[in-house]
mmCIF file of C-alpha atoms in Angstrom:
data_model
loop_
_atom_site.group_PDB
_atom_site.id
_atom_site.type_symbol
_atom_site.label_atom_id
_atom_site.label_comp_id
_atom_site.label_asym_id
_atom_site.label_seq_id
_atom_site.Cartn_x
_atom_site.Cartn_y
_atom_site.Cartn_z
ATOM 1 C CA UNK A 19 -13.906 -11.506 6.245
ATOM 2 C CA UNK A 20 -15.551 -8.671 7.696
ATOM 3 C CA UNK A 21 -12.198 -7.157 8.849
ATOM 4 C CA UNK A 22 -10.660 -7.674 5.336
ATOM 5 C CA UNK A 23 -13.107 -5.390 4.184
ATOM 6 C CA UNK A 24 -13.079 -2.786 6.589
ATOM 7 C CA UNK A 25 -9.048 -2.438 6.047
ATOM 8 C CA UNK A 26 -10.097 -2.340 2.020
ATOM 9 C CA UNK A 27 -12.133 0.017 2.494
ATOM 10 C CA UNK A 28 -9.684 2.530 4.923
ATOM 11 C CA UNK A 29 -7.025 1.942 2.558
ATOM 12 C CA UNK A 30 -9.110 2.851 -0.908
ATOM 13 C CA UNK A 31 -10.070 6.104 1.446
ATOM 14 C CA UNK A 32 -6.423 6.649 2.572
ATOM 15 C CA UNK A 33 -5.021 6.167 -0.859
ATOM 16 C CA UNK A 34 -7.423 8.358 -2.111
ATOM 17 C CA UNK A 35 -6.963 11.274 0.563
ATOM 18 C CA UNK A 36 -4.980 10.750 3.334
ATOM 19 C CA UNK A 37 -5.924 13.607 4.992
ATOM 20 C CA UNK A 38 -9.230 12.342 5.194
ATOM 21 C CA UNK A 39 -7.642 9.432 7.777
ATOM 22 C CA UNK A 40 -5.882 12.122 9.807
ATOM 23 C CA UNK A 41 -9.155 14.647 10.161
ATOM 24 C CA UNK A 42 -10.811 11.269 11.277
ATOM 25 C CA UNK A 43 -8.415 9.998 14.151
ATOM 26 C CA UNK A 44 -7.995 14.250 15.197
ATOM 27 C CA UNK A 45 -12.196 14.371 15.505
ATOM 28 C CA UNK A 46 -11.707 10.730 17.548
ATOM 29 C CA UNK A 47 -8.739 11.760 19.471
ATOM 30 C CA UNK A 48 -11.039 14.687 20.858
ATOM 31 C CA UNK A 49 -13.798 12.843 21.582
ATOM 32 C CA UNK A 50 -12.355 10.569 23.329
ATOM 33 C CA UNK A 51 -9.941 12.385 25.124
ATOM 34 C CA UNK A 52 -6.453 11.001 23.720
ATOM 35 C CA UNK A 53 -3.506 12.375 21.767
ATOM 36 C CA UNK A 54 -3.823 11.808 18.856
ATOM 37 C CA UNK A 55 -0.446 10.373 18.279
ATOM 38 C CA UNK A 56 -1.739 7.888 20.377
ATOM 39 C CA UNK A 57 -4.820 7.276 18.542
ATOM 40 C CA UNK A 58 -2.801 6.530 15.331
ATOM 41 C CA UNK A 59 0.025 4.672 16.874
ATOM 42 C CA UNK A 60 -3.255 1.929 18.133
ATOM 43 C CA UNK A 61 -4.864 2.304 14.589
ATOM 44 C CA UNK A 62 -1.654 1.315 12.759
ATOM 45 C CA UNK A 63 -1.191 -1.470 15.370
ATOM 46 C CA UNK A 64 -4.451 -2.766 14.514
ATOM 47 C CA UNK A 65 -3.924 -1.959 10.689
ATOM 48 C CA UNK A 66 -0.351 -4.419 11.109
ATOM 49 C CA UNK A 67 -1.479 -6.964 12.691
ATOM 50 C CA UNK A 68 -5.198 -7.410 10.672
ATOM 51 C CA UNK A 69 -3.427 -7.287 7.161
ATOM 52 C CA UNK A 70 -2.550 -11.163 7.777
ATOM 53 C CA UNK A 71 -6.630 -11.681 7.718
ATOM 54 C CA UNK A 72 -6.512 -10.567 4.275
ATOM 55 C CA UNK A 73 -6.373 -13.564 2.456
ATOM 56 C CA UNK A 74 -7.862 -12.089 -1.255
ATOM 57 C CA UNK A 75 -4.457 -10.847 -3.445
ATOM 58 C CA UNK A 76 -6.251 -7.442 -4.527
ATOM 59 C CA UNK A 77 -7.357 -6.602 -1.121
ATOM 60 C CA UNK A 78 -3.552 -7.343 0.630
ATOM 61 C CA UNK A 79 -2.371 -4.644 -2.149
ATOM 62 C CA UNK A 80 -5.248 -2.306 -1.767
ATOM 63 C CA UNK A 81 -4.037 -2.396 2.123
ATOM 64 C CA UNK A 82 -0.418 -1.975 1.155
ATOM 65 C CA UNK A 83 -1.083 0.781 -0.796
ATOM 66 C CA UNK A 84 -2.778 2.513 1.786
ATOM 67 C CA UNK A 85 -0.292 1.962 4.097
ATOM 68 C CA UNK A 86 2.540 3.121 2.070
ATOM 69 C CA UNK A 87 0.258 6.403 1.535
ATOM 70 C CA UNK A 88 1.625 7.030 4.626
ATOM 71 C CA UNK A 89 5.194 6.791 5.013
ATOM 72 C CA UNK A 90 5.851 10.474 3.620
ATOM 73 C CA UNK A 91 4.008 12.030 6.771
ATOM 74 C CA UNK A 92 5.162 12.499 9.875
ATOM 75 C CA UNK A 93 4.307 8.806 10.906
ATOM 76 C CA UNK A 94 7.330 7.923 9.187
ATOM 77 C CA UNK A 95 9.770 9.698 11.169
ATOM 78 C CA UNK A 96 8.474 8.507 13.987
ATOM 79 C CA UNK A 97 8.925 4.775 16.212
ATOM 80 C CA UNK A 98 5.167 4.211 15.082
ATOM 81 C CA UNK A 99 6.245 4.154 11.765
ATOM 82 C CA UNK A 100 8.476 2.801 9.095
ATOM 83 C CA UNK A 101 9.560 -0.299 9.811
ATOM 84 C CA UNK A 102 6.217 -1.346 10.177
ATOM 85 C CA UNK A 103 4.805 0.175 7.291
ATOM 86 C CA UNK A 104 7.946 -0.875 5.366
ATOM 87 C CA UNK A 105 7.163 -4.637 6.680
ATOM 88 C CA UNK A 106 3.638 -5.155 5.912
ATOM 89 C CA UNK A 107 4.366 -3.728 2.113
ATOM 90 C CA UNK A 108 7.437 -5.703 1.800
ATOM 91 C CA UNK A 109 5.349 -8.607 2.938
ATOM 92 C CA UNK A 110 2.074 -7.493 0.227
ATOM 93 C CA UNK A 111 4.931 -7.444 -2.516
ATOM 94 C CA UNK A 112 6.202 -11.228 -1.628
ATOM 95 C CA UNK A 113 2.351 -11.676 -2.076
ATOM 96 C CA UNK A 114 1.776 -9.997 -5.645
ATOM 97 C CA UNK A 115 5.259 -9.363 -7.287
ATOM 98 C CA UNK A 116 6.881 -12.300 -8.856
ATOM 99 C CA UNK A 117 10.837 -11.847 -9.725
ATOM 100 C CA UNK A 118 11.854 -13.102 -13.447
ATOM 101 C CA UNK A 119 15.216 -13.431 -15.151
ATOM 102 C CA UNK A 120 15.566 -12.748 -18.102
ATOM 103 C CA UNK A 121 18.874 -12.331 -20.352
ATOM 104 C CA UNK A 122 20.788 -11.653 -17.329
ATOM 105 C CA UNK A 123 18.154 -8.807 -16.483
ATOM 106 C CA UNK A 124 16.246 -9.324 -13.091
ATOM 107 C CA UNK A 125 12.416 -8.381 -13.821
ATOM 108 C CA UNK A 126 9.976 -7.673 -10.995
ATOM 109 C CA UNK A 127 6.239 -7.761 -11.936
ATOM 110 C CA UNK A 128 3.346 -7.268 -10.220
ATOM 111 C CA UNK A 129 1.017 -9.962 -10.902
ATOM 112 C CA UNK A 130 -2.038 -7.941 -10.540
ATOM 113 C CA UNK A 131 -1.552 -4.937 -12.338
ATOM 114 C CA UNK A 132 -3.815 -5.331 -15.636
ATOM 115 C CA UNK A 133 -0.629 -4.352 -17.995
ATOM 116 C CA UNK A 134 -3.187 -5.232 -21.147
ATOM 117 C CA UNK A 135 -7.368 -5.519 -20.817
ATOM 118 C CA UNK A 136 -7.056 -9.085 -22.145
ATOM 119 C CA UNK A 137 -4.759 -10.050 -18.887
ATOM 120 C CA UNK A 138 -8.082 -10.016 -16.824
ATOM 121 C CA UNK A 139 -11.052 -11.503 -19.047
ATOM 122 C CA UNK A 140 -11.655 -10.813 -22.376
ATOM 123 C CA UNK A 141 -11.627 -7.542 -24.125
ATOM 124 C CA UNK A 142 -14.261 -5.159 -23.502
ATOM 125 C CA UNK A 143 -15.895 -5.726 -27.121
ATOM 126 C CA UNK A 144 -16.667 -9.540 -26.269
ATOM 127 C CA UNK A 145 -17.806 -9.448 -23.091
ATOM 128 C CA UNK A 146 -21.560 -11.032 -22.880
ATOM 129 C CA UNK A 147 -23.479 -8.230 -20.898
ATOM 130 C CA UNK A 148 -23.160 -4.542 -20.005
ATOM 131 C CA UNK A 149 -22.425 -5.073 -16.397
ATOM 132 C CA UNK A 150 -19.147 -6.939 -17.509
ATOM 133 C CA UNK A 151 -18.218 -4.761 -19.587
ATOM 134 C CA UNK A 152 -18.568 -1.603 -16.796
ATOM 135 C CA UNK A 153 -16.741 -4.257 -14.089
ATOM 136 C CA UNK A 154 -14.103 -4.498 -16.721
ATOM 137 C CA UNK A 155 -14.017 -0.810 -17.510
ATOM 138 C CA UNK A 156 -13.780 -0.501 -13.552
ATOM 139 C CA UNK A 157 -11.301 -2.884 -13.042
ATOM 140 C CA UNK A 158 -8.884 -0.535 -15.551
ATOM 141 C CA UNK A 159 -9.148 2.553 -13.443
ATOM 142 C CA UNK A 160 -9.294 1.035 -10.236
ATOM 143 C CA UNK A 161 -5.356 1.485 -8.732
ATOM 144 C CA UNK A 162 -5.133 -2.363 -7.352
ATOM 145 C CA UNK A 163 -4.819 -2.909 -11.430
ATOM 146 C CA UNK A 164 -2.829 -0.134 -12.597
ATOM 147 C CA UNK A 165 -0.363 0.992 -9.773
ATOM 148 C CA UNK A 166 2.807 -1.112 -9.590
ATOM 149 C CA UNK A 167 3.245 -1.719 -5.687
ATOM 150 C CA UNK A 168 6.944 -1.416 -5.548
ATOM 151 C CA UNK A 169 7.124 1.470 -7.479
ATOM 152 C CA UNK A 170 4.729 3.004 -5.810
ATOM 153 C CA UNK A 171 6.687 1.898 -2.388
ATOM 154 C CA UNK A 172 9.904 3.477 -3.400
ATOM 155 C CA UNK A 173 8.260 6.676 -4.725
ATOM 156 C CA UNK A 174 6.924 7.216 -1.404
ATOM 157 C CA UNK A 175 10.375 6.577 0.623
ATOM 158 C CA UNK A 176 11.660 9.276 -2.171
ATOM 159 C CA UNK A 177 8.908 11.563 -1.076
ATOM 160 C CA UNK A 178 9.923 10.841 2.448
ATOM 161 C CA UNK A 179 13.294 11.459 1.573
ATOM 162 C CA UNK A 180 12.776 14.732 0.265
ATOM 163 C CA UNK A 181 10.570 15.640 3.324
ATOM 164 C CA UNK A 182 13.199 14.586 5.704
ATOM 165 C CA UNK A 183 16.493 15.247 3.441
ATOM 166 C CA UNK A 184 19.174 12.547 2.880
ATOM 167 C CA UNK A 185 20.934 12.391 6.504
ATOM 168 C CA UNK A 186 17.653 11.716 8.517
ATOM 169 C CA UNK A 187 16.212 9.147 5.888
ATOM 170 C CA UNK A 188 19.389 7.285 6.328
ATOM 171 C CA UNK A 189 18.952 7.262 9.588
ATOM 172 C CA UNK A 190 15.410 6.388 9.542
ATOM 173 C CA UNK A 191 16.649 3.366 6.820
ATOM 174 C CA UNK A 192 19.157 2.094 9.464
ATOM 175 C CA UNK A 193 16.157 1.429 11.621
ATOM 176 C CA UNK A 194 14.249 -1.126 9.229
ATOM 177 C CA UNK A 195 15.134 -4.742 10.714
ATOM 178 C CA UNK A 196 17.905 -5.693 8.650
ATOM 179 C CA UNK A 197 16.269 -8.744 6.783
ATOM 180 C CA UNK A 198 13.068 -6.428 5.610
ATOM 181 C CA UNK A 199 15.797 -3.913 4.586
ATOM 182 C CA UNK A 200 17.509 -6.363 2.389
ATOM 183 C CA UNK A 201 14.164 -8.001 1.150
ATOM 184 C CA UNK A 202 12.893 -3.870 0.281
ATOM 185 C CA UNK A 203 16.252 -3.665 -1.774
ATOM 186 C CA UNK A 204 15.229 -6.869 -4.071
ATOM 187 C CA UNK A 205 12.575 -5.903 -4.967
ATOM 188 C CA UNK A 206 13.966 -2.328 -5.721
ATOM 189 C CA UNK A 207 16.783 -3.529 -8.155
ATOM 190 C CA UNK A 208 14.548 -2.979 -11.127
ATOM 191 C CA UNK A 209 13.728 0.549 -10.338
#
């Protein structure tokens, strides 16, 4: 429990400002006399294998999100990098997008973003008491509820793309594990 909210709380920061992450693990690196490639490579390790102890929906995205922050930096082109982060969102998305048919037309929808107010609790006008109503109000701005997670994946590895240009991101594509690859491209068709 304790760790679930640790990893929320790194990934709200790291969504919010990445380069607050990076000036962290530099200031650590120092202190503790590391590189600070190897500083990162143990916090992502850490950040992988802990995102199974988040068992709450919101929290696994929040933690995705963060993660996929990431993948236009340098971690990305690197063997710390992006199959890992690729995996753990790919895994978050199994978790939170759903995959509907529709007249032929394959849908993907993330369950938790709050499309309409009334999709969480009632509108804001009928709640009982003024702290549900600002939870509510909240809950609209907060990006858990608004940002679609596999948009917001394949932004980033568009972002990454432009960093790196076309050749190396096909190279660094080829190096996904074949079955994440082909789950990432599922839940991409939509986009």
């Amino acid at each position: 429990m304790v760790m679930s909210l640790y990893l929320s709380i790194i990934s709200r920061v790291t969504l919010e400002d990445r380069n607050l992450l990076f000036t962290y693990i530099a200031d650590y690196s120092q202190l503790n006399n590391k590189q600070q490639i190897e500083v990162m490579s143990e916090f992502l390790q850490m950040w992988f294998e802990k995102l199974d102890c988040v068992s709450h929906s919101e929290r696994r995205k929040v933690c995705a999100l963060g993660i996929a922050t990431l993948i236009p930096t340098e971690l990305g082109t690197t063997e710390i990098g992006l199959d890992p982060m690729v995996n753990a969102c790919v895994q978050v998305m199994h978790d939170v997008c759903t995959k509907v048919s529709s007249n032929g037309n394959l849908q993907i929808t993330d369950t938790v973003v709050l499309d309409v107010p009334e999709k969480k609790g009632a509108p804001a006008d009928e709640l009982d008491n003024n702290h549900e109503k600002r939870k509510h109000e909240m809950s609209l701005k907060d990006p858990v509820f608004h940002i679609h997670l596999h948009s917001f994946v394949w932004d980033r590895l568009k972002d990454l793309c432009n960093i790196v240009g076309e050749e190396k991101f096909r190279q660094l594509i080829a190096s996904i594990d074949s079955d994440i690859s082909s789950q990432l491209q599922d839940f991409m068709v939509q986009i």
